[in-house]
mmCIF file of C-alpha atoms in Angstrom:
data_model
loop_
_atom_site.group_PDB
_atom_site.id
_atom_site.type_symbol
_atom_site.label_atom_id
_atom_site.label_comp_id
_atom_site.label_asym_id
_atom_site.label_seq_id
_atom_site.Cartn_x
_atom_site.Cartn_y
_atom_site.Cartn_z
ATOM 1 C CA MET A 241 -7.923 -48.225 -9.857
ATOM 2 C CA LEU A 242 -5.775 -45.186 -9.791
ATOM 3 C CA PRO A 243 -1.715 -45.688 -9.974
ATOM 4 C CA VAL A 244 -0.208 -45.190 -6.607
ATOM 5 C CA TRP A 245 1.514 -41.969 -7.659
ATOM 6 C CA MET A 246 -1.733 -40.382 -8.206
ATOM 7 C CA GLU A 247 -3.168 -41.091 -4.726
ATOM 8 C CA ASN A 248 -0.015 -39.546 -2.984
ATOM 9 C CA THR A 249 -0.489 -35.897 -2.080
ATOM 10 C CA ASP A 250 1.774 -33.364 -3.374
ATOM 11 C CA SER A 251 3.686 -31.679 -0.667
ATOM 12 C CA TYR A 252 5.832 -29.597 -3.020
ATOM 13 C CA VAL A 253 6.484 -26.016 -1.344
ATOM 14 C CA PRO A 254 8.120 -23.712 -3.713
ATOM 15 C CA PRO A 255 10.823 -21.521 -1.978
ATOM 16 C CA GLY A 256 10.040 -17.742 -1.289
ATOM 17 C CA GLY A 257 11.460 -14.760 -3.156
ATOM 18 C CA GLY A 258 10.238 -15.572 -6.485
ATOM 19 C CA GLY A 259 8.227 -12.682 -7.019
ATOM 20 C CA THR A 260 9.626 -10.505 -4.479
ATOM 21 C CA PHE A 261 11.244 -8.122 -6.847
ATOM 22 C CA ALA A 262 8.077 -7.866 -9.037
ATOM 23 C CA VAL A 263 6.125 -7.168 -6.026
ATOM 24 C CA LYS A 264 8.081 -4.070 -4.909
ATOM 25 C CA THR A 265 8.592 -2.682 -8.297
ATOM 26 C CA ILE A 266 4.913 -2.860 -9.013
ATOM 27 C CA ARG A 267 4.135 -1.096 -5.769
ATOM 28 C CA SER A 268 6.610 1.691 -6.530
ATOM 29 C CA ILE A 269 5.176 2.273 -9.969
ATOM 30 C CA THR A 270 1.763 2.001 -8.775
ATOM 31 C CA ALA A 271 2.706 4.731 -5.922
ATOM 32 C CA ALA A 272 4.590 7.029 -8.597
ATOM 33 C CA VAL A 273 1.807 6.811 -11.021
ATOM 34 C CA GLY A 274 -0.970 7.230 -8.753
ATOM 35 C CA LYS A 275 0.590 10.835 -7.611
ATOM 36 C CA LEU A 276 -0.049 11.528 -10.989
ATOM 37 C CA GLN A 277 -3.351 10.564 -11.535
ATOM 38 C CA PHE A 278 -5.107 13.201 -9.835
ATOM 39 C CA GLN A 279 -7.262 14.534 -12.000
ATOM 40 C CA GLN A 280 -10.632 14.115 -10.292
ATOM 41 C CA GLY A 281 -11.118 14.300 -6.493
ATOM 42 C CA ARG A 282 -7.570 15.597 -5.654
ATOM 43 C CA GLU A 283 -8.466 19.524 -5.288
ATOM 44 C CA SER A 284 -11.224 20.579 -2.997
ATOM 45 C CA LYS A 285 -12.829 23.790 -3.578
ATOM 46 C CA PRO A 286 -10.178 26.241 -3.752
ATOM 47 C CA PHE A 287 -10.419 29.398 -2.150
ATOM 48 C CA LEU A 288 -8.414 31.094 -5.047
ATOM 49 C CA PRO A 289 -7.943 30.254 -8.605
ATOM 50 C CA ALA A 290 -4.945 28.211 -9.684
ATOM 51 C CA ALA A 291 -3.389 31.419 -11.552
ATOM 52 C CA VAL A 292 -3.321 33.574 -8.447
ATOM 53 C CA ARG A 293 -2.206 30.942 -6.454
ATOM 54 C CA LEU A 294 0.783 30.245 -8.597
ATOM 55 C CA LEU A 295 1.460 33.781 -8.532
ATOM 56 C CA LEU A 296 1.424 33.888 -4.741
ATOM 57 C CA LEU A 297 3.620 30.737 -4.551
ATOM 58 C CA LEU A 298 6.289 32.244 -6.992
ATOM 59 C CA ALA A 299 6.277 35.451 -5.373
ATOM 60 C CA LEU A 300 6.419 33.796 -1.938
ATOM 61 C CA ILE A 301 9.611 31.720 -2.917
ATOM 62 C CA LEU A 302 11.383 35.108 -4.526
ATOM 63 C CA LEU A 303 10.596 36.821 -1.346
ATOM 64 C CA LEU A 304 11.966 34.226 0.901
ATOM 65 C CA SER A 305 15.273 33.593 -1.209
ATOM 66 C CA LEU A 306 15.885 37.328 -1.425
ATOM 67 C CA SER A 307 15.040 38.767 1.919
ATOM 68 C CA ARG A 308 17.881 38.621 4.737
ATOM 69 C CA HIS A 309 15.192 39.602 7.277
ATOM 70 C CA LEU A 310 14.535 36.734 10.054
ATOM 71 C CA LEU A 311 10.720 38.194 10.336
ATOM 72 C CA VAL A 312 10.130 37.652 6.571
ATOM 73 C CA LEU A 313 11.603 34.260 7.320
ATOM 74 C CA LEU A 314 9.229 33.473 10.188
ATOM 75 C CA ALA A 315 6.058 35.176 8.298
ATOM 76 C CA CYS A 316 6.667 32.778 5.560
ATOM 77 C CA THR A 317 7.152 29.620 7.810
ATOM 78 C CA ALA A 318 3.866 30.493 9.677
ATOM 79 C CA LEU A 319 1.947 30.705 6.390
ATOM 80 C CA ALA A 320 3.466 27.317 5.012
ATOM 81 C CA MET A 321 2.584 25.916 8.531
ATOM 82 C CA MET A 322 -0.969 27.116 8.490
ATOM 83 C CA ALA A 323 -1.518 25.743 4.786
ATOM 84 C CA LEU A 324 -0.004 22.496 5.862
ATOM 85 C CA ALA A 325 -2.353 22.114 8.862
ATOM 86 C CA ALA A 326 -5.161 22.450 6.422
ATOM 87 C CA LEU A 327 -4.388 19.148 4.719
ATOM 88 C CA PRO A 328 -5.159 15.725 5.703
ATOM 89 C CA PRO A 329 -2.530 13.593 7.537
ATOM 90 C CA ASP A 330 -1.656 11.409 4.698
ATOM 91 C CA ARG A 331 -0.702 14.468 2.442
ATOM 92 C CA ILE A 332 1.003 16.233 5.438
ATOM 93 C CA LEU A 333 3.285 13.257 5.600
ATOM 94 C CA SER A 334 3.796 13.286 1.981
ATOM 95 C CA VAL A 335 4.627 17.066 2.137
ATOM 96 C CA TRP A 336 7.145 16.747 5.133
ATOM 97 C CA LYS A 337 9.007 13.845 3.383
ATOM 98 C CA SER A 338 9.639 16.068 0.500
ATOM 99 C CA ALA A 339 10.617 18.908 2.474
ATOM 100 C CA LEU A 340 12.882 17.001 4.940
ATOM 101 C CA ALA A 341 14.692 15.303 2.024
ATOM 102 C CA ALA A 342 15.419 18.641 0.401
ATOM 103 C CA ALA A 343 16.701 19.911 3.717
ATOM 104 C CA LEU A 344 18.872 16.946 4.314
ATOM 105 C CA LEU A 345 20.418 17.195 0.890
ATOM 106 C CA ALA A 346 21.277 20.790 1.475
ATOM 107 C CA PHE A 347 22.598 20.012 5.014
ATOM 108 C CA LEU A 348 25.015 17.710 3.091
ATOM 109 C CA VAL A 349 26.034 19.717 0.775
ATOM 110 C CA LEU A 350 26.570 22.566 3.031
ATOM 111 C CA LEU A 351 28.178 20.356 5.806
ATOM 112 C CA PRO A 352 32.028 20.984 4.446
ATOM 113 C CA ALA A 353 31.618 24.606 4.331
ATOM 114 C CA MET A 354 29.874 24.699 7.971
ATOM 115 C CA LEU A 355 32.779 22.533 9.288
ATOM 116 C CA LEU A 356 35.566 24.732 7.652
ATOM 117 C CA ARG A 357 33.934 27.927 8.393
ATOM 118 C CA PRO A 358 32.210 27.677 11.798
ATOM 119 C CA ALA A 359 31.508 31.398 11.947
ATOM 120 C CA GLY A 360 29.102 31.073 8.809
ATOM 121 C CA ARG A 361 27.137 28.147 10.210
ATOM 122 C CA GLY A 362 24.126 30.536 11.088
ATOM 123 C CA ASN A 363 23.991 31.727 7.449
ATOM 124 C CA ASN A 364 24.136 28.159 6.376
ATOM 125 C CA LEU A 365 21.357 26.950 8.401
ATOM 126 C CA ILE A 366 19.251 29.890 7.477
ATOM 127 C CA ILE A 367 19.688 28.759 3.782
ATOM 128 C CA ILE A 368 18.686 25.211 4.810
ATOM 129 C CA TRP A 369 15.790 26.420 6.617
ATOM 130 C CA LYS A 370 14.839 28.770 3.430
ATOM 131 C CA ILE A 371 14.994 25.436 1.246
ATOM 132 C CA PHE A 372 12.883 23.351 3.728
ATOM 133 C CA ILE A 373 10.281 25.992 3.536
ATOM 134 C CA SER A 374 10.140 26.720 -0.234
ATOM 135 C CA VAL A 375 10.027 22.938 -0.916
ATOM 136 C CA GLN A 376 7.080 22.636 1.385
ATOM 137 C CA MET A 377 5.145 25.365 -0.171
ATOM 138 C CA VAL A 378 5.821 23.438 -3.693
ATOM 139 C CA SER A 379 4.754 20.553 -2.474
ATOM 140 C CA ILE A 380 1.502 22.204 -0.784
ATOM 141 C CA PHE A 381 0.819 23.493 -3.947
ATOM 142 C CA ASN A 382 1.256 20.124 -5.694
ATOM 143 C CA HIS A 383 -0.935 18.100 -3.386
ATOM 144 C CA THR A 384 -3.915 20.831 -3.733
ATOM 145 C CA THR A 385 -3.848 21.530 -7.107
ATOM 146 C CA GLN A 386 -4.947 19.493 -10.252
ATOM 147 C CA TRP A 387 -2.239 19.171 -13.131
ATOM 148 C CA ASN A 388 -5.014 20.583 -15.665
ATOM 149 C CA HIS A 389 -5.615 23.664 -13.660
ATOM 150 C CA ILE A 390 -1.822 24.198 -13.416
ATOM 151 C CA THR A 391 -1.704 24.140 -17.128
ATOM 152 C CA SER A 392 -4.500 26.152 -17.324
ATOM 153 C CA ALA A 393 -2.748 28.696 -14.894
ATOM 154 C CA LEU A 394 0.337 28.579 -16.986
ATOM 155 C CA ARG A 395 -1.834 29.362 -20.207
ATOM 156 C CA ARG A 396 -3.178 32.564 -18.294
ATOM 157 C CA LEU A 397 0.089 33.799 -17.278
ATOM 158 C CA HIS A 398 1.312 33.634 -21.029
ATOM 159 C CA VAL A 399 3.580 30.686 -20.772
ATOM 160 C CA PRO A 400 4.546 29.515 -24.374
ATOM 161 C CA GLY A 401 1.975 26.752 -25.591
ATOM 162 C CA VAL A 402 5.015 24.681 -26.636
ATOM 163 C CA PHE A 403 6.367 24.690 -22.877
ATOM 164 C CA ILE A 404 3.046 23.705 -21.495
ATOM 165 C CA PHE A 405 2.508 21.221 -24.037
ATOM 166 C CA THR A 406 5.704 19.546 -23.195
ATOM 167 C CA ILE A 407 4.899 19.236 -19.647
ATOM 168 C CA ASP A 408 1.399 18.100 -20.224
ATOM 169 C CA ILE A 409 2.186 15.548 -22.515
ATOM 170 C CA SER A 410 5.137 14.298 -20.649
ATOM 171 C CA LEU A 411 3.215 13.460 -17.376
ATOM 172 C CA LYS A 412 0.170 11.770 -19.708
ATOM 173 C CA TYR A 413 2.754 9.332 -20.954
ATOM 174 C CA ILE A 414 4.519 8.641 -17.967
ATOM 175 C CA VAL A 415 1.119 7.699 -16.507
ATOM 176 C CA LEU A 416 0.700 5.352 -19.954
ATOM 177 C CA LEU A 417 4.075 3.943 -19.611
ATOM 178 C CA GLY A 418 3.909 3.369 -16.006
ATOM 179 C CA ARG A 419 0.581 1.507 -16.344
ATOM 180 C CA LEU A 420 2.452 -0.810 -19.402
ATOM 181 C CA ILE A 421 5.116 -1.441 -16.995
ATOM 182 C CA ASN A 422 3.020 -2.129 -14.008
ATOM 183 C CA ASP A 423 0.779 -4.882 -16.576
ATOM 184 C CA LEU A 424 4.064 -6.322 -17.604
ATOM 185 C CA LEU A 425 5.604 -6.926 -14.227
ATOM 186 C CA THR A 426 2.122 -8.372 -13.019
ATOM 187 C CA SER A 427 2.381 -11.041 -16.142
ATOM 188 C CA TYR A 428 5.612 -11.919 -14.998
ATOM 189 C CA LEU A 429 4.832 -12.289 -11.290
ATOM 190 C CA LEU A 430 1.686 -14.475 -12.468
ATOM 191 C CA ARG A 431 4.245 -16.805 -14.357
ATOM 192 C CA ALA A 432 7.212 -16.661 -11.606
ATOM 193 C CA VAL A 433 6.980 -19.893 -9.425
ATOM 194 C CA GLY A 434 9.579 -20.372 -6.720
ATOM 195 C CA LYS A 435 12.923 -18.472 -6.641
ATOM 196 C CA ASN A 436 14.495 -17.346 -9.783
ATOM 197 C CA LYS A 437 18.034 -16.414 -9.530
ATOM 198 C CA GLN A 438 17.925 -14.598 -12.606
ATOM 199 C CA LYS A 439 14.978 -12.453 -11.888
ATOM 200 C CA TYR A 440 16.662 -9.322 -12.384
ATOM 201 C CA THR A 441 17.459 -10.561 -16.233
ATOM 202 C CA SER A 442 13.739 -9.750 -16.801
ATOM 203 C CA VAL A 443 14.305 -5.967 -16.285
ATOM 204 C CA GLY A 444 16.083 -5.941 -19.819
ATOM 205 C CA GLY A 445 13.024 -7.274 -21.429
ATOM 206 C CA VAL A 446 10.640 -4.989 -19.746
ATOM 207 C CA MET A 447 12.573 -2.153 -20.585
ATOM 208 C CA GLY A 448 12.796 -3.227 -24.267
ATOM 209 C CA VAL A 449 9.104 -3.484 -24.628
ATOM 210 C CA VAL A 450 8.556 -0.231 -22.916
ATOM 211 C CA PHE A 451 11.183 1.393 -25.320
ATOM 212 C CA LEU A 452 9.300 -0.130 -28.407
ATOM 213 C CA ARG A 453 6.253 0.963 -27.169
ATOM 214 C CA GLY A 454 6.939 4.467 -26.371
ATOM 215 C CA THR A 455 8.596 4.896 -29.928
ATOM 216 C CA GLU A 456 5.522 3.626 -31.191
ATOM 217 C CA MET A 457 3.232 6.191 -29.284
ATOM 218 C CA ASN A 458 5.649 9.051 -30.249
ATOM 219 C CA ARG A 459 5.237 8.218 -33.983
ATOM 220 C CA GLN A 460 1.712 7.855 -33.584
ATOM 221 C CA MET A 461 1.310 11.407 -31.708
ATOM 222 C CA TYR A 462 3.671 12.999 -34.362
ATOM 223 C CA GLU A 463 1.320 11.672 -37.143
ATOM 224 C CA ALA A 464 -1.961 12.888 -35.441
ATOM 225 C CA MET A 465 -0.356 16.168 -34.863
ATOM 226 C CA VAL A 466 0.450 16.511 -38.480
ATOM 227 C CA CYS A 467 -2.852 15.542 -39.205
ATOM 228 C CA ARG A 468 -4.670 18.139 -37.341
ATOM 229 C CA GLY A 469 -2.410 20.812 -38.297
ATOM 230 C CA PHE A 470 -0.926 21.558 -34.712
ATOM 231 C CA THR A 471 0.475 25.012 -34.723
ATOM 232 C CA ASP A 472 2.054 25.202 -31.317
ATOM 233 C CA ASP A 473 -1.250 26.523 -29.867
ATOM 234 C CA TYR A 474 -1.888 24.133 -26.930
ATOM 235 C CA GLU A 475 -4.988 25.261 -24.547
ATOM 236 C CA GLY A 476 -4.789 22.514 -22.222
ATOM 237 C CA LEU A 477 -7.394 20.606 -20.599
#
């Protein structure tokens, strides 16, 4: 015979909200890391090499910034829209979000000047327009070019190897530490049951582990560079 308490059905339902913070954070980190992990499949067959496209991008941004002619602004806008139309719908939305965010920030910065000097509103709107198009072109280049091709293009343009090395290693370690944070929050989520009123205190523990792991990775990379005789010559991948 089983005891009576073992024959009863457990109807305990834990309150919600125990892992909402962890779930939202995991989604944000996964989305951010996913944007950096496009070494494969991100770039379709390019019409021009990455170095040429980078030079064209810099030239268009410089021309757009220095020119005061409306025709040049319209031509750059048309080129940006043509390049944008060739992207998949999900990337178009991402490009527009970045460009609109930059334009909104510029509008908020220039809003006092537009209110105090109504005569200069036209010039201020042109500045906002230029910022929108410039950020859109940079975002299109970012969405159509792999990072290893960007570093290779910088190398061909005779950018110092230390600068390229810093960018490349920073991006790689952002991905590695992002994975670590994702794993830590996933383990926290698996242990979370019910509503935890002190869930934000786990952030300190996660950041502490990430800091220690980042320090250890930094030391290991430095020792590896010393052992291999690193001479500031970085070819990239």
